[in-house]
XYZ file of C-alpha atoms in Angstrom:
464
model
C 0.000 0.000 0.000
C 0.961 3.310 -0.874
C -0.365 5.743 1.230
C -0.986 4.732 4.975
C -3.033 7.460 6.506
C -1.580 7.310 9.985
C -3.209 6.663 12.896
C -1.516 9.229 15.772
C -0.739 7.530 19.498
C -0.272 9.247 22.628
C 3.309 7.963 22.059
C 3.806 9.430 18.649
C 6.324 11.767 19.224
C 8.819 12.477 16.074
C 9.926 15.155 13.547
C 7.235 17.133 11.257
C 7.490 14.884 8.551
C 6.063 11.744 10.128
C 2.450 13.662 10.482
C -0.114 13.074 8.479
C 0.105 10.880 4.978
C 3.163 9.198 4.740
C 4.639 7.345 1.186
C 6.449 3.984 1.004
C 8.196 2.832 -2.336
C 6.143 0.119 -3.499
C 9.435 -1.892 -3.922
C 11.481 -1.302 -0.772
C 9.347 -0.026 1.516
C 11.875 2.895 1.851
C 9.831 6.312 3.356
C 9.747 8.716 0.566
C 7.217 11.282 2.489
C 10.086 14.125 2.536
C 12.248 13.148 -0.904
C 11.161 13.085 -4.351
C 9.313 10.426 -5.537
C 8.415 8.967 -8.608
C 4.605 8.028 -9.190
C 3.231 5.826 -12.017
C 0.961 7.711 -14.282
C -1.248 4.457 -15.287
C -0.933 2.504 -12.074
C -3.211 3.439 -9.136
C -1.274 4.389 -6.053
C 1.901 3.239 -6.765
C 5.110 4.847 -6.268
C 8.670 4.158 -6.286
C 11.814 6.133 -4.978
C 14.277 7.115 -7.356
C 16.992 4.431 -7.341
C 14.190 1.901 -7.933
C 13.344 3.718 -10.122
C 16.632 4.246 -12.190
C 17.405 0.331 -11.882
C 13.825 -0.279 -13.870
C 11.938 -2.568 -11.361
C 8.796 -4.000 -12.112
C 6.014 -5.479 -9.797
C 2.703 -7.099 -10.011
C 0.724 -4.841 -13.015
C 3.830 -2.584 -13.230
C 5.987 -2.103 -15.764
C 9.352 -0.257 -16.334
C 8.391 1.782 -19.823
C 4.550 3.234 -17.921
C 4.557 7.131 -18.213
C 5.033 8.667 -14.673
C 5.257 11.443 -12.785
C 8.357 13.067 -11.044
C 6.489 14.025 -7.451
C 8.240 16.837 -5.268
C 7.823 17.469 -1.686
C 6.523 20.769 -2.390
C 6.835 23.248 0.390
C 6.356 26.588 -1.461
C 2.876 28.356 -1.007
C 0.437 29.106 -3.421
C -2.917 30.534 -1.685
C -1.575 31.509 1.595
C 1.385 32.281 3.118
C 0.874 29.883 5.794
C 0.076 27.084 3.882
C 1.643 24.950 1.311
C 1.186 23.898 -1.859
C 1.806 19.961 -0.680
C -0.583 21.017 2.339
C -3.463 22.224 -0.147
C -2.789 19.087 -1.677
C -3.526 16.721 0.761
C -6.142 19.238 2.467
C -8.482 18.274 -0.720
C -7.278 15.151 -0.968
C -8.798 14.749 2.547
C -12.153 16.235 1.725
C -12.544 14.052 -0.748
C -12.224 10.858 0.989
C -13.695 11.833 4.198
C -16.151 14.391 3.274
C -16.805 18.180 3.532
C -16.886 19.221 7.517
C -14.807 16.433 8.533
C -12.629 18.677 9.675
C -10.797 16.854 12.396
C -10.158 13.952 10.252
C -8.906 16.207 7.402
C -6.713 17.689 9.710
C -4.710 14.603 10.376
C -4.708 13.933 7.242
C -3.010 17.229 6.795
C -0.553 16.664 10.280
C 0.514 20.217 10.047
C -2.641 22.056 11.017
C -5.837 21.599 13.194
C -9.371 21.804 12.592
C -10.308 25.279 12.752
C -7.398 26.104 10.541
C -8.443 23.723 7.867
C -12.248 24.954 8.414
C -11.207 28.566 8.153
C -8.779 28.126 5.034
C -10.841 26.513 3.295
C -13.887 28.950 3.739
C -11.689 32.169 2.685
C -9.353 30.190 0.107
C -11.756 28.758 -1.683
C -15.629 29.656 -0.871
C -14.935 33.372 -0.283
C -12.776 33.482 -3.118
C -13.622 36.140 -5.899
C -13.007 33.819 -8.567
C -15.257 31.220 -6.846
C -15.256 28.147 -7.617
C -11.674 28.635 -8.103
C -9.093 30.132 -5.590
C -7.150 32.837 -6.694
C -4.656 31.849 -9.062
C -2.939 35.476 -9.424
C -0.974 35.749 -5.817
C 2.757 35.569 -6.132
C 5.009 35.008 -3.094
C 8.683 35.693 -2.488
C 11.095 32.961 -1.376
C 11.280 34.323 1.637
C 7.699 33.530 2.389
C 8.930 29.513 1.431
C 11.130 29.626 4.291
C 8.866 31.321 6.725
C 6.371 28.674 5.908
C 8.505 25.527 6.792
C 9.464 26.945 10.126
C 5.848 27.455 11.338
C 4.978 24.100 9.995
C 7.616 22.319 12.087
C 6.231 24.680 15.189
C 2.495 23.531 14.450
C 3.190 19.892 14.231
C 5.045 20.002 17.494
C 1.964 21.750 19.191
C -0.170 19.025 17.738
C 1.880 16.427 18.836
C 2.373 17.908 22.102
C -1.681 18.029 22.491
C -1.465 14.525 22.712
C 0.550 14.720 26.031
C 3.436 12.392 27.248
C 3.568 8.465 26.361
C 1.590 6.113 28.650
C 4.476 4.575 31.002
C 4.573 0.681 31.858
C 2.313 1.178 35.051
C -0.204 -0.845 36.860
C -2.765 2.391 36.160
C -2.127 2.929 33.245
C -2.405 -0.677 31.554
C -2.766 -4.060 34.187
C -6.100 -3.056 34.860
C -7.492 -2.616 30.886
C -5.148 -5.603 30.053
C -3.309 -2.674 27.625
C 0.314 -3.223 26.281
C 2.079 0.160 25.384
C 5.250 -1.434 23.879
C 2.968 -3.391 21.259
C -0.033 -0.571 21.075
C -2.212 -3.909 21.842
C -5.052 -5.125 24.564
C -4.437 -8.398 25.801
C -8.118 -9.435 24.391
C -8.787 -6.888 21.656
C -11.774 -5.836 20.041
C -13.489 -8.700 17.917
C -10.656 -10.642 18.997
C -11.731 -13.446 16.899
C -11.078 -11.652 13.752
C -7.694 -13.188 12.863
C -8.843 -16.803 13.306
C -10.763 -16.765 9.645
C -7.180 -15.132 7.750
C -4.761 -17.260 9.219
C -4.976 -20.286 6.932
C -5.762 -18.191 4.204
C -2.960 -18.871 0.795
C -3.103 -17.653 -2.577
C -2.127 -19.988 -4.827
C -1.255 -20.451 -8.926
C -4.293 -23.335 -9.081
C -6.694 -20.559 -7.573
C -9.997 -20.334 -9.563
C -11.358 -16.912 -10.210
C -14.260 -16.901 -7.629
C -11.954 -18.778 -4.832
C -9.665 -15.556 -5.618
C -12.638 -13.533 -5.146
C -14.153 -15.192 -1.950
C -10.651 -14.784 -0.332
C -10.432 -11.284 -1.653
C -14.157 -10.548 0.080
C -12.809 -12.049 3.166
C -9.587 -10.109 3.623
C -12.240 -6.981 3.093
C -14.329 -8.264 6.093
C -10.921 -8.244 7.839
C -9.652 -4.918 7.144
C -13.130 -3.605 7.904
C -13.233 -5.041 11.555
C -8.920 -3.609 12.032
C -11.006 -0.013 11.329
C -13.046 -0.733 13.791
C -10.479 -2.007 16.319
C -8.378 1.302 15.224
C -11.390 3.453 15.932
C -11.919 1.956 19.271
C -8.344 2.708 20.230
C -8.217 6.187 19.224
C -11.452 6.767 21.071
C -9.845 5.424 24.471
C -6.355 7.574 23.648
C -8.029 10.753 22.992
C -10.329 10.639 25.834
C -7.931 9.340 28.731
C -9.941 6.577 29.477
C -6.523 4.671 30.471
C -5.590 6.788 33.374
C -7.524 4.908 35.791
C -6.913 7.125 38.729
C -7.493 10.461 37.120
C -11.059 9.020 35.875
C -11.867 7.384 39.456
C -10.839 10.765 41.593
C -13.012 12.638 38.947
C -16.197 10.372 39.564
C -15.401 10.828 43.407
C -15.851 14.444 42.903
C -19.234 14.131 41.554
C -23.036 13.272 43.311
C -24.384 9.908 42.853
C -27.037 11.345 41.082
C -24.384 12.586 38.306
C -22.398 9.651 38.037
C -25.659 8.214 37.362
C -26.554 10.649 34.326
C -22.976 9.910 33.240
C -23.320 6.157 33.314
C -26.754 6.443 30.906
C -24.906 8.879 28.506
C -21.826 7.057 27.754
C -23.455 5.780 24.220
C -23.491 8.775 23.096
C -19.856 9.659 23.613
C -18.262 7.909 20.542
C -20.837 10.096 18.746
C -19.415 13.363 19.771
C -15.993 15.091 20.014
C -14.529 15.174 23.518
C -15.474 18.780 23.702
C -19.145 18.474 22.170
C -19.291 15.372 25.029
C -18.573 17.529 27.684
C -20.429 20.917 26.533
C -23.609 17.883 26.299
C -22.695 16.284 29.996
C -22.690 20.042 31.544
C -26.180 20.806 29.810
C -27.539 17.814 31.538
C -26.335 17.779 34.572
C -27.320 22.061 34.957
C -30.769 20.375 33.746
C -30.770 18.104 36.114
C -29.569 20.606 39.332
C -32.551 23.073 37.470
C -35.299 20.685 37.965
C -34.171 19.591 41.200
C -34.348 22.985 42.606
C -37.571 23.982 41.268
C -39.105 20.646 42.750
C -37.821 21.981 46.402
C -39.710 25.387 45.512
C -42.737 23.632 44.294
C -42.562 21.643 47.552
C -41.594 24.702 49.911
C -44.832 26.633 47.843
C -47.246 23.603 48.874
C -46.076 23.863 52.520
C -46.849 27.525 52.461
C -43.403 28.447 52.511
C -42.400 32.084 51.222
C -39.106 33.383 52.391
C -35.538 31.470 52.566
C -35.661 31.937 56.074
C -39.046 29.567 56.251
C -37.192 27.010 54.285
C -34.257 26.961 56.068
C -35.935 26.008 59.490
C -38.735 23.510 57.483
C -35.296 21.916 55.806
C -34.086 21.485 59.384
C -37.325 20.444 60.844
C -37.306 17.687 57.725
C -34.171 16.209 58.705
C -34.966 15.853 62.049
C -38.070 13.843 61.089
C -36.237 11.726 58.862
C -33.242 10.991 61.683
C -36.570 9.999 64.114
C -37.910 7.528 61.403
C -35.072 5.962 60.956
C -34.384 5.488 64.880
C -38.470 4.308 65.302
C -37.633 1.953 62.560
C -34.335 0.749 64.160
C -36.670 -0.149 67.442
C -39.404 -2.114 65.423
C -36.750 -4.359 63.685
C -35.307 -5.049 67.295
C -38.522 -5.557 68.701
C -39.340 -8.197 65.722
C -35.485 -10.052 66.110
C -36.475 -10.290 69.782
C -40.032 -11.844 69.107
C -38.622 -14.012 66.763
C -36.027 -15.056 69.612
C -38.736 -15.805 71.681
C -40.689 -17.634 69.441
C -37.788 -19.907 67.964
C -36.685 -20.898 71.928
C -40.148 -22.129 72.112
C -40.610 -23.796 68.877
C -37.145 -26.074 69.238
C -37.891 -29.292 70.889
C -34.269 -30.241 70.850
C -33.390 -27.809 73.630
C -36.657 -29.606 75.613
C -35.173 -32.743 76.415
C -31.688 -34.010 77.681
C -29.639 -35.521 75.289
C -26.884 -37.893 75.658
C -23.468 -36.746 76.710
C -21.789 -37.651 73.014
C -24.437 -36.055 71.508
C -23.941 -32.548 73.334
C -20.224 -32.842 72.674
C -21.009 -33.297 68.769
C -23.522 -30.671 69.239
C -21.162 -27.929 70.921
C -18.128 -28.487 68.240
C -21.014 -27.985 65.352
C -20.235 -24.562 64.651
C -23.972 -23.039 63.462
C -24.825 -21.242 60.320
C -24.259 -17.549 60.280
C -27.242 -15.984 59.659
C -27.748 -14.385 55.945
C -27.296 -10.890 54.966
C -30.226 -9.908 52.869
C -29.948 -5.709 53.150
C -29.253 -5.377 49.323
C -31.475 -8.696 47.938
C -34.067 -8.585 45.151
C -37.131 -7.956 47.083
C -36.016 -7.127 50.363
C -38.169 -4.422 50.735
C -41.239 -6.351 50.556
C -40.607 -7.771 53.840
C -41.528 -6.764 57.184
C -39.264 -6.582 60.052
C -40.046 -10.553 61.679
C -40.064 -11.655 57.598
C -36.589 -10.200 56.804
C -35.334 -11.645 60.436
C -36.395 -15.430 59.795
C -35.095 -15.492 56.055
C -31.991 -14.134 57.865
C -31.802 -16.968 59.820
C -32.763 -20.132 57.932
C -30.582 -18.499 55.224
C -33.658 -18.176 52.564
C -33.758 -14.991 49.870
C -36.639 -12.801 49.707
C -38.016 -13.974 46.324
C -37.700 -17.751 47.307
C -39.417 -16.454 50.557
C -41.809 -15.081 48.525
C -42.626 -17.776 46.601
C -42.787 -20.113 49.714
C -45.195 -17.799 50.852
C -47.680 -17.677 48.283
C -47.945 -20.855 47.213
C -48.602 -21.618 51.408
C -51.392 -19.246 51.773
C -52.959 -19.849 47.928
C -53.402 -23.554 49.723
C -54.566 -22.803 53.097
C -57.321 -20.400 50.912
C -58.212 -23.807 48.975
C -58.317 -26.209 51.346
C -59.524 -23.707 54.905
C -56.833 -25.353 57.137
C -53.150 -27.014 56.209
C -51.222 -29.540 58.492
C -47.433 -29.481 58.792
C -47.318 -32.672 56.520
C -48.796 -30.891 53.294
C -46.767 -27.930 53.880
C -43.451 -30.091 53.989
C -45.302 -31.859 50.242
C -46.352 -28.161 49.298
C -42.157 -26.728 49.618
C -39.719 -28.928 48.627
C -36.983 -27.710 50.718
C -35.091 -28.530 53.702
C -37.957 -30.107 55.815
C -36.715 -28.078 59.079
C -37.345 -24.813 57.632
C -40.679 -25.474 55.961
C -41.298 -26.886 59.724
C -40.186 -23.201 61.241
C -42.259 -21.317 58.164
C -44.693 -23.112 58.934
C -44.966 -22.534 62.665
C -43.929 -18.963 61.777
C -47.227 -18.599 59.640
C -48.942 -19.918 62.531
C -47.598 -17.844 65.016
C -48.431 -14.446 62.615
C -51.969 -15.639 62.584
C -52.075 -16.343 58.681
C -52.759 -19.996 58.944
C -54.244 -21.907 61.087
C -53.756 -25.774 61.610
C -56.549 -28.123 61.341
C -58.886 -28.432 64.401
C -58.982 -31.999 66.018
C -62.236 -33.059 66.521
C -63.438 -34.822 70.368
C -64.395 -38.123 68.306
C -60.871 -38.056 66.908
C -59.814 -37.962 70.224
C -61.886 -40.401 71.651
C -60.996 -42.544 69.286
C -57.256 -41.799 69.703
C -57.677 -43.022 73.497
C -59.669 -46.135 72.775
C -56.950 -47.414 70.619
C-alpha cells in the first residue's frame, strides 16, 4: 500500500514529517514522504523512490516503460502564506475521501494544522474566493515567504503532537487493569478478537480459480473492515484518557451519585461526539438536572406555604430531624421483631426440651452453626416486614424464594380452609426443618391456622 493514513498515538512523538500521509516505495518499503518520488501515471497508487526507479523494477501490473510522474515534496505556497502547496494538496485530498466538515479527520490527514485552521482556510481560500469556484490563481510570493512557511509548519506539528501529552508509562494504572500493552499498542483481548482466526490459513495460490480468488479477496475486506473498527476503538480510548484509571476514578469521586448516574446512561453517546461536544452535552444535563431539582424543592416549599428562605431553612431542618426519628423508630421495630422471633424460635425447638446424651452434646457444641444471611441489598427485600426479613436471615432463605414459599402456602390454606405441617413439607420442597419453622412462623403471625382436632378423633385416639 501506498499511502498509509496514519493513525496518531499518545506515544507518537517524532519530527514534522512523520504527520499526516506518509509514502512507502512500493518496492522497498523505503519512506519517501520528505524526498522526491516517482509516481506511475497508469498505475493506481503506486510509487517508487528514485533508485528503484533508475534500476527499472517491475512489480505485479507494473511495468518499467509506464509514463510517470516526477512528485516533489513541495513546500512553497500558493494561496496563503501559511500554507503549502503539498498542504493544499492533501487538504483536498482529505475532503474528498472523508467528506466536507470532517474537519478533524482532514486535519490529520493534513498533520501540520488543526481543525479550525483547515475549516477557516478553506472557507476564505476557496468559498470566499472572488473567482469562486476557483481560488485565486494570481498571488505571487517571495522565497522568503517559502522559508517562513517551513518553520511554522515544524512549530504547528510540534503543538499538535504535544496536544497529545506524554507516552503512557509501563504502570499498573495505566495498563494491568485494561489488560493494555504500550510497547505493542495492543489489549491483551482486543476488540473482535476473533477476527484473525478466519485469515490465518488463508494462501493464494497459482491453481486458484477466479471466484476462490474472489471469496478470499471478500474475506480479507471483512478483515480490514473489523482492524477499522479495532483502530477506531483505540483512538477513542487515547483521545479521551480513558486509560488513566486514577485520574477518571478521583473525577467520579468528585461528583453526586445522582451525576455519576446521568454519566453512566450517557456514555453511548460519547463515541458520537468530540470530547469537547461530550462535555459541553454532559454540563447541559447535569445544569438540567440541578434546574429541575431545585424547582421541585420550591414547588414543595410553595405547597407547605413556605415564602421566604428563612421559612425554608428552618422547614429543611425540621425535615431532617423527622427523617433521623424515622429511621431510629424503625431501628426499634426491627429489634422488637429479632427479639419476638427469639422468643418464638426458643419455644418452637424441641431439641433444647429434652436431655440428650453426653456424646451427643459434645457433637452438638463443636457444630459450629450457620451464620445468619445478609439480605440488606437482595431482590425484594423491601417487601418484607421486620419478623419476615429476620427469619429469612436466619434459615438463610432470599426474599423472592421467601416469597414464593409464601404464596404458594397461603394460595393452599385459601383452597383447602386449614393445612397440616405434613402438606406444607409436600407443598415446599426444601429442607424439611425450615418449611417446619415457616410453617410454625405462619402460625404464630396468625395467617394460617392448623386443622382443628375433633373430640371423636380424640376419643378414638384413646380407645386405641
Amino acid at each position: 500500500m501506498t499511502v498509509i493514513h496514519k493513525k496518531r498515538t499518545v506515544d507518537d512523538v517524532s519530527k514534522a514529517a512523520d504527520v499526516g500521509v506518509k509514502y512507502h516505495c512500493d518496492f522497498c518499503q523505503v519512506n519517501i514522504t520528505s524526498t522526491v518520488r516517482i509516481k506511475c501515471a497508469i498505475c493506481t497508487d503506486f510509487d517508487l523512490c528514485v533508485k528503484c526507479f533508475t534500476h527499472g523494477v517491475e512489480i505485479g501490473k507494473h511495468k518499467n516503460d509506464h509514463d510517470y510522474q516526477v512528485v516533489d515534496k513541495h513546500t512553497f505556497p500558493i494561496f496563503d502564506p501559511g500554507w503549502g502547496a503539498d498542504e493544499e494538496l492533501l487538504l483536498i485530498e482529505a475532503l474528498e475521501i472523508y467528506g466536507m466538515g470532517n474537519w478533524a479527520d482532514a486535519a490529520d490527514h493534513v498533520g501540520t494544522k488543526n481543525k479550525e485552521e483547515c475549516e477557516q482556510h478553506y472557507i476564505d481560500t476557496y468559498v470566499n474566493s472572488d473567482t469562486w469556484p476557483l481560488p485565486n490563481m494570481n498571488l505571487d510570493f517571495s522565497p522568503e515567504t517559502d522559508a517562513v512557511s517551513d518553520r511554522k509548519k515544524i512549530k504547528v506539528t510540534k503543538q499538535a503532537l504535544n496536544r497529545y501529552g506524554k507516552p503512557l508509562q509501563s504502570m499498573p494504572s495505566n495498563h494491568e487493569i485494561a489488560g493494555y500493552m504500550p510497547g505493542r499498542f495492543e489489549f491483551e483481548t482486543e476488540y473482535d478478537n476473533e477476527a484473525e482466526q478466519y485469515v490465518k490459513d488463508l494462501v493464494f495460490g497459482d491453481e486458484d480459480t477466479p471466484e476462490e480468488t474472489e471469496l478470499k479477496l471478500t474475506v480479507f475486506e471483512i478483515y480490514n473492515s473489523k482492524l477499522d473498527k479495532r483502530m477506531e476503538r483505540k483512538k477513542f480510548i487515547f483521545q479521551r484518557g480513558l486509560l488513566d484509571y486514577r485520574k477518571n476514578l478521583a473525577n467520579e469521586r468528585k461528583r453526586t451519585k445522582e451525576e455519576r448516574d446521568l454519566i453512566n446512561k450517557t456514555k453511548v453517546f460519547a463515541r458520537l461526539q468530540t470530547a469537547e461536544d461530550y462535555e459541553k452535552f454532559l454540563d447541559g444535563l447535569i445544569n438540567e438536572m440541578s434546574l429541575r431539582k431545585r424547582i421541585a424543592e420550591l414547588q414543595e416549599y410553595r405547597r407547605n406555604g413556605i415564602t421566604t428562605l428563612a421559612e425554608a431553612e428552618v422547614y429543611e431542618r425540621d425535615k431532617a430531624q423527622r427523617q433521623s426519628n424515622l429511621k431510629l423508630l424503625t431501628g426499634r421495630e426491627s429489634l422488637a421483631a429479632s427479639e419476638r422471633l427469639s422468643r418464638y424460635a426458643a419455644r418452637h425447638i424441641p431439641q433444647e426440651a429434652s436431655p440428650a446424651p453426653k456424646a451427643a452434646n459434645q457433637k452438638m457444641i463443636g457444630r459450629k452453626p450457620a451464620n445468619p444471611l445478609d439480605i440488606q441489598e437482595a431482590d425484594g427485600v423491601h417487601l418484607l416486614t421486620p419478623a419476615e426479613q429476620t427469619i429469612c436471615s436466619a434459615l438463610r432463605i432470599l426474599p423472592k424464594a421467601y416469597m414464593v414459599i409464601k404464596e404458594t402456602i397461603l394460595k393452599e390454606y385459601a383452597r383447602l380452609g386449614s393445612l397440616k405441617r405434613r402438606q406444607a413439607r409436600e407443598l415446599i420442597k426444601i429442607d424439611v426443618n425450615k418449611t417446619s419453622k415457616i410453617y410454625d412462623f405462619f402460625i404464630e403471625m396468625g395467617w394460617i391456622k392448623p386443622p382443628v382436632k375433633s373430640k371423636l378423633s380424640c376419643m378414638l385416639r384413646w380407645t386405641y
